PDB file of C-alpha atoms in Angstrom:
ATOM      1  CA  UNK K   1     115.091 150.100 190.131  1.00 45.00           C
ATOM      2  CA  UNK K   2     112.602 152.683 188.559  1.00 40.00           C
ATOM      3  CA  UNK K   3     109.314 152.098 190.678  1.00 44.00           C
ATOM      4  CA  UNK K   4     105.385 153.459 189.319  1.00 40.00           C
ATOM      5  CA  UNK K   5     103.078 155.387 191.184  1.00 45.00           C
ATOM      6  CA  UNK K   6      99.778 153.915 190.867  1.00 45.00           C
ATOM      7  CA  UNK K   7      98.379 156.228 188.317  1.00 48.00           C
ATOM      8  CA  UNK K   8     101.223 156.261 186.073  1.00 46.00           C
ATOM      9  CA  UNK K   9     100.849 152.618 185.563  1.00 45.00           C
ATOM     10  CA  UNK K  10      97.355 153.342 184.970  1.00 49.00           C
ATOM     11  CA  UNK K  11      98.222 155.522 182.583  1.00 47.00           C
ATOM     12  CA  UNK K  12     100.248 153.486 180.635  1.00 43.00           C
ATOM     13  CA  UNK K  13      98.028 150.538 180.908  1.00 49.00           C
ATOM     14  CA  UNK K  14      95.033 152.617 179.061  1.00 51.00           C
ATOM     15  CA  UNK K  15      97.552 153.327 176.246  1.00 47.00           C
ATOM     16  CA  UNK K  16      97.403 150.221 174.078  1.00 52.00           C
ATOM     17  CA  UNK K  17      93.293 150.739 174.677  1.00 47.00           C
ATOM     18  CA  UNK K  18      93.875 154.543 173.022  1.00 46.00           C
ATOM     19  CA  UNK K  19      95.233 153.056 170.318  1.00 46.00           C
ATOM     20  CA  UNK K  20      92.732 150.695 169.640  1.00 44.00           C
ATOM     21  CA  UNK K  21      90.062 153.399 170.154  1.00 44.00           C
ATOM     22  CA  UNK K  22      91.723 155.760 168.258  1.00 45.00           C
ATOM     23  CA  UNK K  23      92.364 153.129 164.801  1.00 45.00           C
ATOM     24  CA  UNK K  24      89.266 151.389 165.231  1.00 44.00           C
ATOM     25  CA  UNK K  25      87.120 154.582 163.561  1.00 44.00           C
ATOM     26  CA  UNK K  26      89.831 154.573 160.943  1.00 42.00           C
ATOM     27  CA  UNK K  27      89.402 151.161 159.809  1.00 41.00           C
ATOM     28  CA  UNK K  28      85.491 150.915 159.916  1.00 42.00           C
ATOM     29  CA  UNK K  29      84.809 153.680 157.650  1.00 52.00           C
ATOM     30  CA  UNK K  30      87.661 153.671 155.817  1.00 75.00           C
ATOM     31  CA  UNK K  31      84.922 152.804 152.649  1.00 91.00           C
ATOM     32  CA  UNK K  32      82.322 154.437 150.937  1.00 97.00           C
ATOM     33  CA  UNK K  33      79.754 153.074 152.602  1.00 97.00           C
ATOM     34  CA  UNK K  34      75.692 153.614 152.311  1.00 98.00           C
ATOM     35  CA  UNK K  35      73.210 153.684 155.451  1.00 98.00           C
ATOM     36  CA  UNK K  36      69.628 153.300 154.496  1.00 98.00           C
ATOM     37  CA  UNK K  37      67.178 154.403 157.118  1.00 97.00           C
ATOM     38  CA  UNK K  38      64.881 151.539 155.839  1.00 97.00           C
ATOM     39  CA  UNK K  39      65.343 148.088 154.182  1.00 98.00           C
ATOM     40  CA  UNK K  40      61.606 147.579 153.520  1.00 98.00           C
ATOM     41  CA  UNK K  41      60.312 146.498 150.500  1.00 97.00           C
ATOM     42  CA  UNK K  42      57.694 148.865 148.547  1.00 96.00           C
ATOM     43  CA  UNK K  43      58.924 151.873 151.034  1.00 97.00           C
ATOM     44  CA  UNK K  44      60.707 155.007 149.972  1.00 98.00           C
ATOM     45  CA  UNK K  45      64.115 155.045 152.300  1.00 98.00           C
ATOM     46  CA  UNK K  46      66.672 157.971 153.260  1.00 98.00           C
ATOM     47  CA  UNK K  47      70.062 156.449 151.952  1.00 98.00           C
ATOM     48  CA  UNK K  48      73.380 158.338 153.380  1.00 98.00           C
ATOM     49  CA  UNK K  49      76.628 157.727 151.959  1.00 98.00           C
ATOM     50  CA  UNK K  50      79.452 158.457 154.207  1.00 98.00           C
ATOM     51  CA  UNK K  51      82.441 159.216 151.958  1.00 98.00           C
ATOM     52  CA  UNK K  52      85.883 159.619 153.667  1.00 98.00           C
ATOM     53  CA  UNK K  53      88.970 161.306 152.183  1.00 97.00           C
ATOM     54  CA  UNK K  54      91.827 158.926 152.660  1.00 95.00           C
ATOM     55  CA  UNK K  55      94.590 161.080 150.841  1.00 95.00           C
ATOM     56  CA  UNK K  56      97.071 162.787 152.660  1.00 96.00           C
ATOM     57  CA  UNK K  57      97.956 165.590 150.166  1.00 97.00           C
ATOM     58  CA  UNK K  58      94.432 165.662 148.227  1.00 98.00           C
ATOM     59  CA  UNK K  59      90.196 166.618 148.907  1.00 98.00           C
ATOM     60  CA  UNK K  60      87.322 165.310 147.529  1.00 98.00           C
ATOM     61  CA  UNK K  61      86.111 167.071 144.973  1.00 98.00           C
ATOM     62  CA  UNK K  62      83.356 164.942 143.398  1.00 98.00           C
ATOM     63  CA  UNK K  63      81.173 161.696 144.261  1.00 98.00           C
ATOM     64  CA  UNK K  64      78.902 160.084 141.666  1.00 98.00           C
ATOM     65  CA  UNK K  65      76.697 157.097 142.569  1.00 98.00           C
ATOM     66  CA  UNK K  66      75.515 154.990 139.932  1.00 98.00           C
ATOM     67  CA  UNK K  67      71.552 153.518 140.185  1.00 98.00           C
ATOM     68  CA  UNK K  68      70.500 150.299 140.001  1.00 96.00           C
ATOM     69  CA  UNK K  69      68.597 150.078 136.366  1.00 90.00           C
ATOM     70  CA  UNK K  70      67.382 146.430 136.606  1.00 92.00           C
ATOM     71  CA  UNK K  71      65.027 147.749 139.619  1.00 94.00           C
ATOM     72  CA  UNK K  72      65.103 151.721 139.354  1.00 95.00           C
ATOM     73  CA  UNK K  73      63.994 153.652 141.580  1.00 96.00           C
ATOM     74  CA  UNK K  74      61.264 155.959 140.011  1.00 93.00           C
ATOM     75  CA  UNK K  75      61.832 158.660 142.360  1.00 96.00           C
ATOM     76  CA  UNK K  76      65.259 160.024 143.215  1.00 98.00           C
ATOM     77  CA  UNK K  77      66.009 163.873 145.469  1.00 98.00           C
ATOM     78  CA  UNK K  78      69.055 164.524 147.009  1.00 98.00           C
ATOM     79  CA  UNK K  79      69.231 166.098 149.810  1.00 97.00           C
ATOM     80  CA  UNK K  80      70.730 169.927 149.851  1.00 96.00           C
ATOM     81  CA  UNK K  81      73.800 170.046 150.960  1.00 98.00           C
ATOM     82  CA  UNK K  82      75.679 173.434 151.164  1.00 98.00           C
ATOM     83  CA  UNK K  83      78.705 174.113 149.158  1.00 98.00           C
ATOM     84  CA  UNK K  84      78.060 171.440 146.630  1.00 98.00           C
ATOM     85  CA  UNK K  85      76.205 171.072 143.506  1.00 98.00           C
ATOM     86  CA  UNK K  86      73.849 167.708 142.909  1.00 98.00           C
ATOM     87  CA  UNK K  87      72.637 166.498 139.472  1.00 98.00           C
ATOM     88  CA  UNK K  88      70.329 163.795 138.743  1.00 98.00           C
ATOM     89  CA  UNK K  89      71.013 161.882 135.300  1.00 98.00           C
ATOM     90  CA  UNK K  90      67.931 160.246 133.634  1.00 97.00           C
ATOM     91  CA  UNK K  91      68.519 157.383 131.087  1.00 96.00           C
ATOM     92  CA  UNK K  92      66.242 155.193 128.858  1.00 95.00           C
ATOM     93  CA  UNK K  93      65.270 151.466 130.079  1.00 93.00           C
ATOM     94  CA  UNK K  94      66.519 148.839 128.588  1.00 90.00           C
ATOM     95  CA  UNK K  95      62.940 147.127 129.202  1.00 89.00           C
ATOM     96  CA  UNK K  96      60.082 149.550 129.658  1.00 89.00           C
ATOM     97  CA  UNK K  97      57.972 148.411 132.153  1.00 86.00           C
ATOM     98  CA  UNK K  98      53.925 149.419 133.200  1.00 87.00           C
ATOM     99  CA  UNK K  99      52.710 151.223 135.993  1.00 83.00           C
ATOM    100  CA  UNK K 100      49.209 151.662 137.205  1.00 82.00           C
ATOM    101  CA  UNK K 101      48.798 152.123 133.424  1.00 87.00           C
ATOM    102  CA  UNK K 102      51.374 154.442 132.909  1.00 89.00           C
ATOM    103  CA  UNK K 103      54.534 152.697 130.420  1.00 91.00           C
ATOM    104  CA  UNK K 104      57.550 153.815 132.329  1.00 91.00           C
ATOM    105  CA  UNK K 105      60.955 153.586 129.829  1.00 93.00           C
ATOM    106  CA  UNK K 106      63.106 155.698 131.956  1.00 95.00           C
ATOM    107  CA  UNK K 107      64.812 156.199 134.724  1.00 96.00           C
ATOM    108  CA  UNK K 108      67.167 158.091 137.061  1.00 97.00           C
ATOM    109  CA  UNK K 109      70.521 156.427 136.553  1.00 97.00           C
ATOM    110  CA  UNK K 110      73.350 158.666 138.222  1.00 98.00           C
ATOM    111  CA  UNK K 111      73.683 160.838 140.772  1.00 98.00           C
ATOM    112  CA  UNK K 112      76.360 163.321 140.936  1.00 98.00           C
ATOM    113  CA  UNK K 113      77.749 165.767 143.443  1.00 98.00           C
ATOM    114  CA  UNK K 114      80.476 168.374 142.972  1.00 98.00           C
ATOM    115  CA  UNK K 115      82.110 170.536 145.355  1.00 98.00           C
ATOM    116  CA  UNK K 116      82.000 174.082 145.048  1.00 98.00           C
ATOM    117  CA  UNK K 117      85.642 175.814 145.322  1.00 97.00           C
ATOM    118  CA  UNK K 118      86.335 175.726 148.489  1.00 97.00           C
ATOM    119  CA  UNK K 119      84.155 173.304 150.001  1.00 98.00           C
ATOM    120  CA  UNK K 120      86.063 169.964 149.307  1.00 98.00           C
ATOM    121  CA  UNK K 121      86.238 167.389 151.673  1.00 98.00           C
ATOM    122  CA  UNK K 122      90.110 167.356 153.907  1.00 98.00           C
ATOM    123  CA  UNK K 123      92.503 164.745 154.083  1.00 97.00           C
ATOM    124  CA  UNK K 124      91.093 162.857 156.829  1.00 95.00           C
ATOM    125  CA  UNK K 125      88.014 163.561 157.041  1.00 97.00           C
ATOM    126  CA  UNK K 126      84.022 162.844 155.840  1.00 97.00           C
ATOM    127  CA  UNK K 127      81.198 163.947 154.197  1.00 98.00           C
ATOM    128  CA  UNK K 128      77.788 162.626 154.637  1.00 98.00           C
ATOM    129  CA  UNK K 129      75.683 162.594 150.821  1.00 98.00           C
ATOM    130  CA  UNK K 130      72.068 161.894 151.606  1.00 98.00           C
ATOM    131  CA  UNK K 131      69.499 161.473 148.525  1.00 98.00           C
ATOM    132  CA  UNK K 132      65.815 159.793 148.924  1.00 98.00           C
ATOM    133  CA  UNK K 133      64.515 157.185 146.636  1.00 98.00           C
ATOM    134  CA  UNK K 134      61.955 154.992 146.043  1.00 96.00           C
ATOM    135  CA  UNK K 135      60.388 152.676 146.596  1.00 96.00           C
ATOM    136  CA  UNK K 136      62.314 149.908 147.213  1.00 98.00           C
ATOM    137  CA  UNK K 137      61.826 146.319 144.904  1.00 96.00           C
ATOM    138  CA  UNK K 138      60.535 143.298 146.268  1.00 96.00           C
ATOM    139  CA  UNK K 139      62.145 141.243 149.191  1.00 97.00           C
ATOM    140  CA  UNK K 140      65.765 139.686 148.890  1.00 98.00           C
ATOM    141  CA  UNK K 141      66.524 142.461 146.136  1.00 98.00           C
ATOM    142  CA  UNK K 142      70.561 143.155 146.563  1.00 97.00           C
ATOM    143  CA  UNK K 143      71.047 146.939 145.746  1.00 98.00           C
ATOM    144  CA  UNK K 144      74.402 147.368 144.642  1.00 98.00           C
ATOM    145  CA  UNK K 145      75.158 151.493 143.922  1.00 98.00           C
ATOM    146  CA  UNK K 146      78.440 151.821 143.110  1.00 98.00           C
ATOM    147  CA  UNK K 147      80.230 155.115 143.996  1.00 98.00           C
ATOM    148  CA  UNK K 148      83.383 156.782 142.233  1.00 98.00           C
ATOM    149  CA  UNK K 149      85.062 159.073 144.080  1.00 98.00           C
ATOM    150  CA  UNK K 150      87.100 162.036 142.854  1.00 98.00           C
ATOM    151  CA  UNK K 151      90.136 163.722 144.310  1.00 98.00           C
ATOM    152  CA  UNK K 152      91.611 167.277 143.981  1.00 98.00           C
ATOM    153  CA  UNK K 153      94.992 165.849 142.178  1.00 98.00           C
ATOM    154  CA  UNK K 154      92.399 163.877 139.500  1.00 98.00           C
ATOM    155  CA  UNK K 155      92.743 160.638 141.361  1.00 98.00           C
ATOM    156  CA  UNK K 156      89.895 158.527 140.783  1.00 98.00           C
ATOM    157  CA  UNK K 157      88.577 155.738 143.483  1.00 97.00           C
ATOM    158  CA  UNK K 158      85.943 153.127 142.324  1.00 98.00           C
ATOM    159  CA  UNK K 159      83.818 151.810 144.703  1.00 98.00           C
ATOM    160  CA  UNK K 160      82.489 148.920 142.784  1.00 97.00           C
ATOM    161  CA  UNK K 161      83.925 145.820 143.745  1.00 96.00           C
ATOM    162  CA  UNK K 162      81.514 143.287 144.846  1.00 92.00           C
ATOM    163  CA  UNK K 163      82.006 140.177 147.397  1.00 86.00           C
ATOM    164  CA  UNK K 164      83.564 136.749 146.188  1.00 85.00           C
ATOM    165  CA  UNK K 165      82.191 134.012 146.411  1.00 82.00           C
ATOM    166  CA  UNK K 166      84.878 132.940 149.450  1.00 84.00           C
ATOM    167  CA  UNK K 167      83.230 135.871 151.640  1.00 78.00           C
ATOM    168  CA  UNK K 168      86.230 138.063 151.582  1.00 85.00           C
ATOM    169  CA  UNK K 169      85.603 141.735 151.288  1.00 83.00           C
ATOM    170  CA  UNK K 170      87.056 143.050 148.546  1.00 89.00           C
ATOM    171  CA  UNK K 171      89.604 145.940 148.013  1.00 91.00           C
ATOM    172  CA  UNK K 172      87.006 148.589 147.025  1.00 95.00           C
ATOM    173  CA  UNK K 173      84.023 147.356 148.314  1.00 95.00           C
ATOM    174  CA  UNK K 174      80.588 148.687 146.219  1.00 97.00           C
ATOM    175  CA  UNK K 175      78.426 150.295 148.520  1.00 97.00           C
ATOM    176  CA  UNK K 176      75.548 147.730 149.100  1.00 96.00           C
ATOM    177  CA  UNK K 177      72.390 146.287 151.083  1.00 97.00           C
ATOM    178  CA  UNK K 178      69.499 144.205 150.627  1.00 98.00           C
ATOM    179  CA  UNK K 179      65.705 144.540 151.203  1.00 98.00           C
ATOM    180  CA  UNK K 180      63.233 143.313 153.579  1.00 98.00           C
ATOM    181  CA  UNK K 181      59.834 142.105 154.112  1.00 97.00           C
ATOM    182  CA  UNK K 182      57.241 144.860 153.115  1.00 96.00           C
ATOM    183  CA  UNK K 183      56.022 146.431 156.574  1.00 90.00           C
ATOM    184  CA  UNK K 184      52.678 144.803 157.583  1.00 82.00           C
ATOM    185  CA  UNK K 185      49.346 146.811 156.786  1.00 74.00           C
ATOM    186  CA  UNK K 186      49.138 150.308 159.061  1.00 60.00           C
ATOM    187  CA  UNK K 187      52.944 150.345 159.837  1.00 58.00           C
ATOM    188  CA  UNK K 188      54.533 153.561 158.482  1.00 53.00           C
ATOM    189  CA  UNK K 189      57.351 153.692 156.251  1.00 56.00           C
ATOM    190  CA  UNK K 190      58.241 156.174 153.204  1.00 59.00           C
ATOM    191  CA  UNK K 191      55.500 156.602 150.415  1.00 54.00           C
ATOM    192  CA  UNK K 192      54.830 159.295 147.356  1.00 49.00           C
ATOM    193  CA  UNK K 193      52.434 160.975 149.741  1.00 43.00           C
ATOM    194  CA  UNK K 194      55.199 162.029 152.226  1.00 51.00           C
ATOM    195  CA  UNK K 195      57.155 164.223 149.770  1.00 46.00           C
ATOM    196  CA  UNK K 196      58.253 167.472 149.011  1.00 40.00           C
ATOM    197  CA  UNK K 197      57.428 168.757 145.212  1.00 36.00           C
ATOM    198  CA  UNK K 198      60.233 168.399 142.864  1.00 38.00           C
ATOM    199  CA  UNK K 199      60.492 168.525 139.079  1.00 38.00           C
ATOM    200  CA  UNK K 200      60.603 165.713 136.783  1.00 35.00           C
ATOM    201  CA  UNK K 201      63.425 166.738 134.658  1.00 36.00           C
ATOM    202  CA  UNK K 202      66.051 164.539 136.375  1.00 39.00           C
ATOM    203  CA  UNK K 203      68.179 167.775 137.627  1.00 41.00           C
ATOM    204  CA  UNK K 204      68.514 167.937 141.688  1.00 40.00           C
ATOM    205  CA  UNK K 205      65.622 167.006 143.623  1.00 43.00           C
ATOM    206  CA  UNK K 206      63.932 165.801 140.435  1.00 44.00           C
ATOM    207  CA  UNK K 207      61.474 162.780 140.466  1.00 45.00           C
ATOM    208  CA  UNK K 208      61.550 160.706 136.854  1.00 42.00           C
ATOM    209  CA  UNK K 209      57.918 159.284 137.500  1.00 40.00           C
ATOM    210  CA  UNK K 210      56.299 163.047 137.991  1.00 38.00           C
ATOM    211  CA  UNK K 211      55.450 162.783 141.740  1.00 39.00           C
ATOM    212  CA  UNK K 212      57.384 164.021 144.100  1.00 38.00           C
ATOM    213  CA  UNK K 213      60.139 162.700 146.286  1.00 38.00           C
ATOM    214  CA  UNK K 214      60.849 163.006 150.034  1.00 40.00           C
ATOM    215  CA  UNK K 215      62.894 165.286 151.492  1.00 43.00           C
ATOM    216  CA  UNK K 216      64.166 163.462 154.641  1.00 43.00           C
ATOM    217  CA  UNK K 217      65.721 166.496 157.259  1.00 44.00           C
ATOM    218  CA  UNK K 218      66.340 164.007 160.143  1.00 40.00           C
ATOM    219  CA  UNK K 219      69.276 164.455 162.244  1.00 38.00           C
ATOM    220  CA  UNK K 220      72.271 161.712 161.731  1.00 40.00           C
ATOM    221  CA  UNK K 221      73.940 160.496 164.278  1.00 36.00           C
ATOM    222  CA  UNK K 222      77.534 160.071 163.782  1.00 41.00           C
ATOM    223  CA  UNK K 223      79.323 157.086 165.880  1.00 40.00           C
ATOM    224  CA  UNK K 224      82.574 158.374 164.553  1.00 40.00           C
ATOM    225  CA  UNK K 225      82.418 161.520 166.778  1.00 44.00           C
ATOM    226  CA  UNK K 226      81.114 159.252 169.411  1.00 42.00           C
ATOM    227  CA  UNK K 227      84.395 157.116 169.091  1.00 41.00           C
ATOM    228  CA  UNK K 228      86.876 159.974 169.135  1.00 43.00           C
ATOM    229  CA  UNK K 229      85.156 161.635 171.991  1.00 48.00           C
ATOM    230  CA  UNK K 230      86.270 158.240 174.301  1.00 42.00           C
ATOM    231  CA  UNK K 231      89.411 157.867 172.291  1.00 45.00           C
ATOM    232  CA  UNK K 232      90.180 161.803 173.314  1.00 50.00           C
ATOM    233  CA  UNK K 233      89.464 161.253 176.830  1.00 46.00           C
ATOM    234  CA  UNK K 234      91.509 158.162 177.005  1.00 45.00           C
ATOM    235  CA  UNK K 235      94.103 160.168 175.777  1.00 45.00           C
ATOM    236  CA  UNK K 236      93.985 162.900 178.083  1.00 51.00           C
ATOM    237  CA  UNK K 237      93.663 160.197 180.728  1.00 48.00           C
ATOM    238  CA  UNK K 238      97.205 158.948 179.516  1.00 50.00           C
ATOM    239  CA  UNK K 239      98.786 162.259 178.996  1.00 52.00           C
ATOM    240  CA  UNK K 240      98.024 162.961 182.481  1.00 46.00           C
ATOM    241  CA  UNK K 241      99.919 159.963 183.913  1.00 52.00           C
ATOM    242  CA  UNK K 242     102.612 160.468 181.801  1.00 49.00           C
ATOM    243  CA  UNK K 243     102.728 163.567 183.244  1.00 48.00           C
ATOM    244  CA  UNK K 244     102.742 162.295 186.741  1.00 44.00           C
ATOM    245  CA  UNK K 245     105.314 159.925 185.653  1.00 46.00           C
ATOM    246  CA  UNK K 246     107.791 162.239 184.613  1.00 46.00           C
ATOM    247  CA  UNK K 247     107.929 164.433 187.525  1.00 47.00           C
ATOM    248  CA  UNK K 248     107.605 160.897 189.700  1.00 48.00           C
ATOM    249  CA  UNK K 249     111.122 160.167 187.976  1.00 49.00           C
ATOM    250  CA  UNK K 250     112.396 163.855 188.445  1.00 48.00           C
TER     251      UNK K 250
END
């Protein structure tokens, strides 16, 4: 009878835990999925889309996030992001609407970002899209920005599906959140005053109400690479008893 040494069954006890460590990245951000650094109504927030390439044989080549109209945001810049080219598309309101005087009857309404050759995203792995907007409509508001991905072999994703009514998440999820109570008097959150100039033409890092939008250069942190770091020691854990194993059976 084949007998273990002590670390080669704790080797091959942390395997089915590698797995799980290893998969578990895969299936939470297997989505296009949208981080906002701020849920707060009337504030200007810092939303990231992560966008994953789930082909095996194709890139991504293109992302383009549609904006809510019903509630538009009146200021819209992308963040710069080398290697790809960003374009902000204005559109006419359906209902004009006043502001501090002013009759607003347009509004950003698409965001697209192209790779440059070269500079698509791999099978298998992410990009981050950042843009900042503002500000945010009143509590409760559900902000649904559906995203369309495009791959090198023309393959098209939409990202648009919303939840049923049952609760179960749909195939292609839209990317989506919901705002929150205003922040009380003196806290700080995003306004016009905190941002960079831009132009109001609607191209990259334009603004569609003439003021200026923030530029938000904060670090992200990135739980995937906090996952595979454990997963890749667990693995090396195992490999080693395997290892020991082996020879233990030699």
């Amino acid at each position: 009878m084949t007998r273990f040494s002590l670390p080669a069954r704790r080797a091959l006890a942390a395997v089915p835990a590698t797995a799980v460590l290893v998969l578990l990245p895969t299936v939470a951000y297997a989505h296009v999925t949208v981080n906002p650094d701020t849920t707060a109504a009337e504030s200007y927030a810092s939303l990231t889309f992560r966008v994953p390439t789930e082909s095996d044989d194709a890139s991504t080549e293109k992302l383009v996030v549609d904006l809510p109209t019903d509630t538009p945001f009146l200021s819209v810049t992308p963040r710069s992001l080398p290697g790809w080219d960003v374009e902000v598309e204005v559109r006419p309101l359906d209902e004009p609407f006043e502001v501090e005087g002013a009759t607003v009857d347009e509004a950003p309404a698409r965001i697209t970002w192209t790779a440059e050759k070269g500079n698509e995203v791999p099978p298998h792995e992410y990009q981050e899209f950042a843009v900042r907007v503002g500000a945010l409509p009143e509590e409760g508001t559900e902000i649904v920005l559906p995203a369309h991905q495009t791959y090198t072999d023309g393959t098209v994703v939409d990202w648009d599906d919303l939840v049923t009514d049952d609760g179960k998440e749909p195939e292609a999820p839209a990317p989506v959140f919901t705002t929150t109570a205003a922040e009380a008097e003196g806290g700080h959150h995003g306004t016009a005053s905190d941002d960079v100039p831009g132009e109001a033409s609607g191209e990259a890092g334009g603004d569609a109400s003439g003021e200026a939008a923030v530029a938000d250069d904060a670090p992200v942190v990135d739980p995937v690479g906090r996952w595979l770091g454990v997963a890749g020691i667990v693995v090396g854990a195992a490999g080693l008893g395997a290892a020991l194993f082996t020879r233990r059976r030699a």
